[in-house]
PDB file of C-alpha atoms in Angstrom:
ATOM      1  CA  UNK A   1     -47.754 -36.482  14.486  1.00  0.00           C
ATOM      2  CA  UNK A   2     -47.266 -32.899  12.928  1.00  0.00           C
ATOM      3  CA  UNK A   3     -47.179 -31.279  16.388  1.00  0.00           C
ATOM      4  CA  UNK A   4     -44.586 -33.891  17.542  1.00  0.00           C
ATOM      5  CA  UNK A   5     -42.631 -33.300  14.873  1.00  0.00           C
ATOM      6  CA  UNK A   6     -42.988 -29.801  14.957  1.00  0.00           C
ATOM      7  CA  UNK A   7     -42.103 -29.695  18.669  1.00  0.00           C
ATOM      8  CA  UNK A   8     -38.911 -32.133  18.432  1.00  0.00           C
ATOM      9  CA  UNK A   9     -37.615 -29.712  15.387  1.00  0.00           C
ATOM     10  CA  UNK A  10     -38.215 -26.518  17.693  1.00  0.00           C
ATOM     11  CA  UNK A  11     -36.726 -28.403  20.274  1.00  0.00           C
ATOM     12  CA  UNK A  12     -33.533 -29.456  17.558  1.00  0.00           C
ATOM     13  CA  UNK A  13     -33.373 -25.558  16.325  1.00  0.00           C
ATOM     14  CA  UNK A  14     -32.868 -24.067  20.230  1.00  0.00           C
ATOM     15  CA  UNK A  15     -30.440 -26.411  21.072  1.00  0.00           C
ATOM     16  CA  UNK A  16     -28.102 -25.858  17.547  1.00  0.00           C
ATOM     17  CA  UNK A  17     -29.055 -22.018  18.612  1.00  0.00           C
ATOM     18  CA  UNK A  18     -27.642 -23.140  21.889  1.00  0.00           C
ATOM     19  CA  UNK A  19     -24.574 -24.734  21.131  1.00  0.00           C
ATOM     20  CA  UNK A  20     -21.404 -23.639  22.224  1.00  0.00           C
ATOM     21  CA  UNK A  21     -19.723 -24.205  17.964  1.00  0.00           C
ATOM     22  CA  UNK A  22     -20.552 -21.925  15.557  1.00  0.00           C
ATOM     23  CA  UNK A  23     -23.114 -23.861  13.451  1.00  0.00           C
ATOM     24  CA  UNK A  24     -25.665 -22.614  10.682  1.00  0.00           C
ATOM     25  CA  UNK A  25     -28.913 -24.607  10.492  1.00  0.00           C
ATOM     26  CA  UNK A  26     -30.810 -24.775   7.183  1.00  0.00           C
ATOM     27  CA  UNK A  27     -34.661 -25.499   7.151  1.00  0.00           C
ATOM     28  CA  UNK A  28     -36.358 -26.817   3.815  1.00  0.00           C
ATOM     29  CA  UNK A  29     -39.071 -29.303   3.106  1.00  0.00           C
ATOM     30  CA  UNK A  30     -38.730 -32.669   1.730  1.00  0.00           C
ATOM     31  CA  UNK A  31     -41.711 -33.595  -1.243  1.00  0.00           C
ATOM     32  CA  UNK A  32     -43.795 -34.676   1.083  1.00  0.00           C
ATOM     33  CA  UNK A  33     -43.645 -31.562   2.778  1.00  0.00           C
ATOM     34  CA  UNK A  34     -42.033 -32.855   6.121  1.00  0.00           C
ATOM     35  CA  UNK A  35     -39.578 -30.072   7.649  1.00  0.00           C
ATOM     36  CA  UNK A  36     -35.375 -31.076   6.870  1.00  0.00           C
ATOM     37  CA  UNK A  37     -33.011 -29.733   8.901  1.00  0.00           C
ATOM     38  CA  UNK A  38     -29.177 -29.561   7.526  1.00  0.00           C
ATOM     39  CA  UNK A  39     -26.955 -28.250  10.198  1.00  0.00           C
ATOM     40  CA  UNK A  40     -23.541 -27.485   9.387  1.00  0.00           C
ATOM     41  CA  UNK A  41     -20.938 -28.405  11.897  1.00  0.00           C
ATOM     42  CA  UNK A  42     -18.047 -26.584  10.269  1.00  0.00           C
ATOM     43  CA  UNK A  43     -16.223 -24.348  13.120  1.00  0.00           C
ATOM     44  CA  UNK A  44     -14.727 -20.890  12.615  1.00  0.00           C
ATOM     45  CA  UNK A  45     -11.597 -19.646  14.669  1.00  0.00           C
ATOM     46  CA  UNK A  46     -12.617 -17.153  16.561  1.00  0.00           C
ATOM     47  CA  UNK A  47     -10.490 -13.668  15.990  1.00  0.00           C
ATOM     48  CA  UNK A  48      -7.057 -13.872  17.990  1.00  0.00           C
ATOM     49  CA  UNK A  49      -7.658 -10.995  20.937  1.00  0.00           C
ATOM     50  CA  UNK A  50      -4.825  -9.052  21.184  1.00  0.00           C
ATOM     51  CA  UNK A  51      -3.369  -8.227  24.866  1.00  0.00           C
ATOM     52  CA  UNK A  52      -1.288  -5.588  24.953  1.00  0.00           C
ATOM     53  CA  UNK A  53       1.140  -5.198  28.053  1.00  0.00           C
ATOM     54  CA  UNK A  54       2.590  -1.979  29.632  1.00  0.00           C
ATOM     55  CA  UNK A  55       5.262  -0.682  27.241  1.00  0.00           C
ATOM     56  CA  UNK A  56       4.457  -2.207  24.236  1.00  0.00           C
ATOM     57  CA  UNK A  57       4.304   0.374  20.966  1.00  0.00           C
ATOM     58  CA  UNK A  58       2.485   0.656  17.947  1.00  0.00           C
ATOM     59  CA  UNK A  59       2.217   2.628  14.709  1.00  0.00           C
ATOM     60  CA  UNK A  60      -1.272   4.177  14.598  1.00  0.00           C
ATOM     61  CA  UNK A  61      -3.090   6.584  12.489  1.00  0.00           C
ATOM     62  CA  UNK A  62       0.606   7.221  11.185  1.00  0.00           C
ATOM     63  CA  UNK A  63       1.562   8.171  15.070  1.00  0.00           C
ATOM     64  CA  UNK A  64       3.410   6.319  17.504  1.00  0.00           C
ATOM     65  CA  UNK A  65       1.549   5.074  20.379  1.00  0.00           C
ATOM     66  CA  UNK A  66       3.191   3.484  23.877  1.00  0.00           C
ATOM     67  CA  UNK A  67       0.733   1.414  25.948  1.00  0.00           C
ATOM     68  CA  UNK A  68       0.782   2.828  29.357  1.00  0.00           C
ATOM     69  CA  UNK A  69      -1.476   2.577  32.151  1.00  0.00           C
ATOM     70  CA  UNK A  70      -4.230   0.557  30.487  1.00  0.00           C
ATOM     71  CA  UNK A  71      -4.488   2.944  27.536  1.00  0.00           C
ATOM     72  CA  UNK A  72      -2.458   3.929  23.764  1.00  0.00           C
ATOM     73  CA  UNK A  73      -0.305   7.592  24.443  1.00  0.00           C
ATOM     74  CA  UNK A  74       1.362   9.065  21.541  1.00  0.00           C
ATOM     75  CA  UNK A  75       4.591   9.414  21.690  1.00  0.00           C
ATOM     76  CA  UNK A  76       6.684  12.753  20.671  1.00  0.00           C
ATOM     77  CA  UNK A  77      10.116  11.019  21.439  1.00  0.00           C
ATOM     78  CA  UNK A  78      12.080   8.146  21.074  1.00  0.00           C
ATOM     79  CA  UNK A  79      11.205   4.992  23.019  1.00  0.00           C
ATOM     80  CA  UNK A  80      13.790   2.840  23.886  1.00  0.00           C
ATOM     81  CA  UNK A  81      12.939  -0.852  24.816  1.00  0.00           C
ATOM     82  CA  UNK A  82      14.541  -3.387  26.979  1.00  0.00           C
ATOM     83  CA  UNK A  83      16.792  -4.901  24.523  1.00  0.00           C
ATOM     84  CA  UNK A  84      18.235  -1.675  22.431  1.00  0.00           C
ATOM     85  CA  UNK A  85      15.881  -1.095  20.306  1.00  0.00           C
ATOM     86  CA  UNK A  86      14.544   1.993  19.646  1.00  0.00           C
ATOM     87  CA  UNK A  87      11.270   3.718  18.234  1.00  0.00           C
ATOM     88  CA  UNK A  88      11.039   7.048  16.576  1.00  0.00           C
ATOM     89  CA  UNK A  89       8.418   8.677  16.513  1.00  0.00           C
ATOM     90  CA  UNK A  90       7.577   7.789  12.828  1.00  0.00           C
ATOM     91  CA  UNK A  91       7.961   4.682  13.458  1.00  0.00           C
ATOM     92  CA  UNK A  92      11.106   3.602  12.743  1.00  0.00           C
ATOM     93  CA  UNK A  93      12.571   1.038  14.343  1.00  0.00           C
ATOM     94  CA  UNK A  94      16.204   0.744  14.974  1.00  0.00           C
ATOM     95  CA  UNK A  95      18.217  -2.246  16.668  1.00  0.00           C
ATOM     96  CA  UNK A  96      21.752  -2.195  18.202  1.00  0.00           C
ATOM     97  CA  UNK A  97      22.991  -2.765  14.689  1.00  0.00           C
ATOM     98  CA  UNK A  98      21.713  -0.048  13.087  1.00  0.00           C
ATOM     99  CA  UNK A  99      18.980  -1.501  11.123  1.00  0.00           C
ATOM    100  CA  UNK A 100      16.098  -0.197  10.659  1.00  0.00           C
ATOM    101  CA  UNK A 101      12.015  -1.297  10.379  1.00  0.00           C
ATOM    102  CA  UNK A 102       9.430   1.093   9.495  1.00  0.00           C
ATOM    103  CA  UNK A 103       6.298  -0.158  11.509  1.00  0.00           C
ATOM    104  CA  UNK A 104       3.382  -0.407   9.049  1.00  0.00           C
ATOM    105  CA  UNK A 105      -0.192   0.953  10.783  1.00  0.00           C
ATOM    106  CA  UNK A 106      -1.625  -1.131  13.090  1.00  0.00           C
ATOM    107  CA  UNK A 107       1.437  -3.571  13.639  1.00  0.00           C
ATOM    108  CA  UNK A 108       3.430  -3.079  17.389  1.00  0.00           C
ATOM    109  CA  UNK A 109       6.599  -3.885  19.164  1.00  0.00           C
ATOM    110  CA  UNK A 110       6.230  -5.610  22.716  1.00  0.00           C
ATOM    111  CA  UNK A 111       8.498  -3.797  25.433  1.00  0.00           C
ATOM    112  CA  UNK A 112      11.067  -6.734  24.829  1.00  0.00           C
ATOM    113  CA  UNK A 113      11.387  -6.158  21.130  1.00  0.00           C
ATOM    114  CA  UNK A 114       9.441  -8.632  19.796  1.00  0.00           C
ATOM    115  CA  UNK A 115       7.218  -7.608  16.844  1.00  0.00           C
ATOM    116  CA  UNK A 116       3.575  -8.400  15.705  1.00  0.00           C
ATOM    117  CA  UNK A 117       1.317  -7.627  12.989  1.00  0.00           C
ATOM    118  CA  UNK A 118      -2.333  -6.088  13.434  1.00  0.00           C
ATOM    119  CA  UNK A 119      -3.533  -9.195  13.920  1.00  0.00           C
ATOM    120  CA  UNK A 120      -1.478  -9.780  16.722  1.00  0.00           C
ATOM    121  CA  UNK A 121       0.773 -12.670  15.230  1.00  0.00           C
ATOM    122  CA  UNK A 122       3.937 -12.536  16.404  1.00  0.00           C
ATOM    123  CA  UNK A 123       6.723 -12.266  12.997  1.00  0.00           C
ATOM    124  CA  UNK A 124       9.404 -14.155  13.390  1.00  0.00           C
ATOM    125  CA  UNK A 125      12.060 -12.053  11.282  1.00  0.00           C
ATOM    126  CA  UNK A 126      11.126  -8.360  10.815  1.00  0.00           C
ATOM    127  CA  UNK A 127      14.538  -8.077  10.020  1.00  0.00           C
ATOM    128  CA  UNK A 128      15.527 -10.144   7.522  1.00  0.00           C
ATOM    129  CA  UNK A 129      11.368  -9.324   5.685  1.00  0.00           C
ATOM    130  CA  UNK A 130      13.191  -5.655   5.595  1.00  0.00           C
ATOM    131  CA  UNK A 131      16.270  -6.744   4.433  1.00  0.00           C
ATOM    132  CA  UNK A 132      14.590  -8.575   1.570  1.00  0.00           C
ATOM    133  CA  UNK A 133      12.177  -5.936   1.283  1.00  0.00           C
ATOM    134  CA  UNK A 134      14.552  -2.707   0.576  1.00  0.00           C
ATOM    135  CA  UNK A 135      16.613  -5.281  -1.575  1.00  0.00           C
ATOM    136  CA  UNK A 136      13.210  -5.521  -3.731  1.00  0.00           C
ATOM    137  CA  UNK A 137      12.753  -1.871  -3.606  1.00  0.00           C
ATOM    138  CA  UNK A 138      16.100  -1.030  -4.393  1.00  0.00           C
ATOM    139  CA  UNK A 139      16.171  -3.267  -7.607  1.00  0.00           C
ATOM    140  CA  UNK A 140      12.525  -1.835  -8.943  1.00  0.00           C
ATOM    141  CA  UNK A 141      14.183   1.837  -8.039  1.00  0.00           C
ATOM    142  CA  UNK A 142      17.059   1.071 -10.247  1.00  0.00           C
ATOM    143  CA  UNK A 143      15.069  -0.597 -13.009  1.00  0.00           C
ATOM    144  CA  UNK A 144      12.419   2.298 -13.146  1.00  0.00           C
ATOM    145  CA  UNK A 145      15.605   4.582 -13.115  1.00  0.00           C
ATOM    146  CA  UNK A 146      16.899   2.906 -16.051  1.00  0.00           C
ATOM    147  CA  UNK A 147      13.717   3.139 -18.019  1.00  0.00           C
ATOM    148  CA  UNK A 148      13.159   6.533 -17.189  1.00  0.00           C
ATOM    149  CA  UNK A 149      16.746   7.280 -18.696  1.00  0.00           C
ATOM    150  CA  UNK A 150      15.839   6.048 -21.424  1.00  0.00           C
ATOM    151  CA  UNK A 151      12.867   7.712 -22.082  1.00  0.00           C
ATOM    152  CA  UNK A 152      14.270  10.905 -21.513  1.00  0.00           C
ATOM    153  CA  UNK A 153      17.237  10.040 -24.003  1.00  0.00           C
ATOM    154  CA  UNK A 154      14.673   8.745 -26.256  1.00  0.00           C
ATOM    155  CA  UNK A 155      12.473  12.123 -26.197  1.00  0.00           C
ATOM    156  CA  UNK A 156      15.941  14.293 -26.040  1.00  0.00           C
ATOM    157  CA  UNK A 157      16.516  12.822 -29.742  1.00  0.00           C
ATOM    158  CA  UNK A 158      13.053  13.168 -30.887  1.00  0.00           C
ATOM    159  CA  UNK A 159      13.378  16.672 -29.568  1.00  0.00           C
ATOM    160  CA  UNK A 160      16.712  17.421 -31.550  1.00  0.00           C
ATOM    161  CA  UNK A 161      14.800  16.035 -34.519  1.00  0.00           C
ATOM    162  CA  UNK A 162      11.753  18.068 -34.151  1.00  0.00           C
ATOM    163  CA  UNK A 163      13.925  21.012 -33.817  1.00  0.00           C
ATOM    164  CA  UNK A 164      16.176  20.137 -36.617  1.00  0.00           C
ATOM    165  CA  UNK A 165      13.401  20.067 -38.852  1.00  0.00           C
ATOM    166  CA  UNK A 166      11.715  23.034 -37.321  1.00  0.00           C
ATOM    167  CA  UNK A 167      14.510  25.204 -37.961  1.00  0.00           C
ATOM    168  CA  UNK A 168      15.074  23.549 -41.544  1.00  0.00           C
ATOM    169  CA  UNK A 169      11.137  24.880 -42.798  1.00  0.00           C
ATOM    170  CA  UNK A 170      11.880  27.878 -40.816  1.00  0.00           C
ATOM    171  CA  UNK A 171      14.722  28.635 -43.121  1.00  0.00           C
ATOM    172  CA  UNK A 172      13.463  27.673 -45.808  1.00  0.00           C
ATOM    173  CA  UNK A 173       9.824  29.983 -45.397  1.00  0.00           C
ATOM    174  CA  UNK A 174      12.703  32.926 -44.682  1.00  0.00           C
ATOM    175  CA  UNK A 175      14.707  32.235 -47.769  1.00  0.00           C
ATOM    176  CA  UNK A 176      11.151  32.346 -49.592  1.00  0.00           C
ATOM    177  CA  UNK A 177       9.941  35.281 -48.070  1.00  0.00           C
ATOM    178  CA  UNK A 178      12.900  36.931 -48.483  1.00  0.00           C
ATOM    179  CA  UNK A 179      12.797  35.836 -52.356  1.00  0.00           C
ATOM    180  CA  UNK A 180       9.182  37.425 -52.413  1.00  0.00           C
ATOM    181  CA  UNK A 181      10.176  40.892 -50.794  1.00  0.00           C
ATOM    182  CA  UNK A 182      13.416  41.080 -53.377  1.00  0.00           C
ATOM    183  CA  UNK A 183      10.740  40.155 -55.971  1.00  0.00           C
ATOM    184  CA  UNK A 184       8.730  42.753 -54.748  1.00  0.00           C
ATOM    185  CA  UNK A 185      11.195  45.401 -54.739  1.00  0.00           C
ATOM    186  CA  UNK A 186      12.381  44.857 -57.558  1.00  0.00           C
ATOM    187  CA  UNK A 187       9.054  45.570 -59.047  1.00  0.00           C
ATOM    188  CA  UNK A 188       8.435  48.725 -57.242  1.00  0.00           C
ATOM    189  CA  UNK A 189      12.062  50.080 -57.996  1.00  0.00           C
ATOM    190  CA  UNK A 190      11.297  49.506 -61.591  1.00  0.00           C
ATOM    191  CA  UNK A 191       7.943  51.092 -61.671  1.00  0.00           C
ATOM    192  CA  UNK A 192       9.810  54.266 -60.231  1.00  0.00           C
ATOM    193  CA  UNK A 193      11.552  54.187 -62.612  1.00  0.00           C
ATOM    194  CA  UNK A 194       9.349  54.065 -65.002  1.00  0.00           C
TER     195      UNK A 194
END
């Protein structure tokens, strides 16, 4: 019976092993020592594969790369694809309009302007994600701008008062000193005298 059971349960393992889903098979005992087999049936999408045609570019290793000929080329001048867009070499991307995308590594342009990320998913509106995206920028520029003004305003005073009082104990140690040397002379112009 052990050998039967032992033989089906190979035979169970090779052909989960076998299977064209991803599965995971976990062996335990039950308490009468009898081999349990959980297999879990949850699939995994495999990885999108990415086909790149002739033409297409893509921001690599901070370097623009054109696919030509089977293989990635970098690029030392503009590329201009079939619907007026074009590519610098930093990897800014202009349309007829004048606005501009900067490519992020790993994410490409297909020869007919359409864009993807590293994963190859296709994004739907590069454009307006910039458009939103410098808008962000610009507001977090203007608020750190602001703070930094104020800091500096803030440190300009504290300067003015440091100085202020600086200068204050400065005049006061002269106006000391100064009492001590008249002091002084006084003294030695009277023991002269003497």
């Amino acid at each position: 019976m052990k050998k039967t059971l032992g033989i089906v349960l190979g035979v169970a393992l090779l052909a989960a092993c076998n299977s064209s889903e991803n599965q995971s098979a976990e062996n335990t005992a039950d308490s009468s020592g009898n081999a349990v087999v959980t297999v879990d049936t949850n699939t995994v999408a495999p990885p999108v594969t990415v086909h790149y045609t002739e033409g297409d570019v893509m921001l690599k290793e901070g370097k623009t790369y054109v696919y030509t000929n089977g293989n990635w080329v970098v690029t030392e001048k503009e590329v201009k694809l079939d619907n007026g867009i074009v590519i610098a070499p930093n990897g800014e991307v202009k349309n007829k309009d004048g606005k501009v995308v900067v490519l992020q590594e790993g994410e490409y342009v297909n020869k007919s302007g359409g864009f993807f990320d590293r994963a190859g998913n296709a994004v739907e509106n590069a454009w307006d994600n910039t458009k939103e995206g410098v808008a962000k920028g610009a507001e977090a520029t203007k608020d750190a701008a602001q703070k930094a003004a104020e800091a500096t305003k803030e440190g300009v005073q504290k300067g003015v008062e440091a100085t202020k009082d600086a200068a204050h104990k400065t005049g006061e140690a002269l106006k000391k000193g100064a009492q001590k040397v008249g002091d002084k002379t006084k003294e030695v112009v009277e023991d002269i005298k003497k």
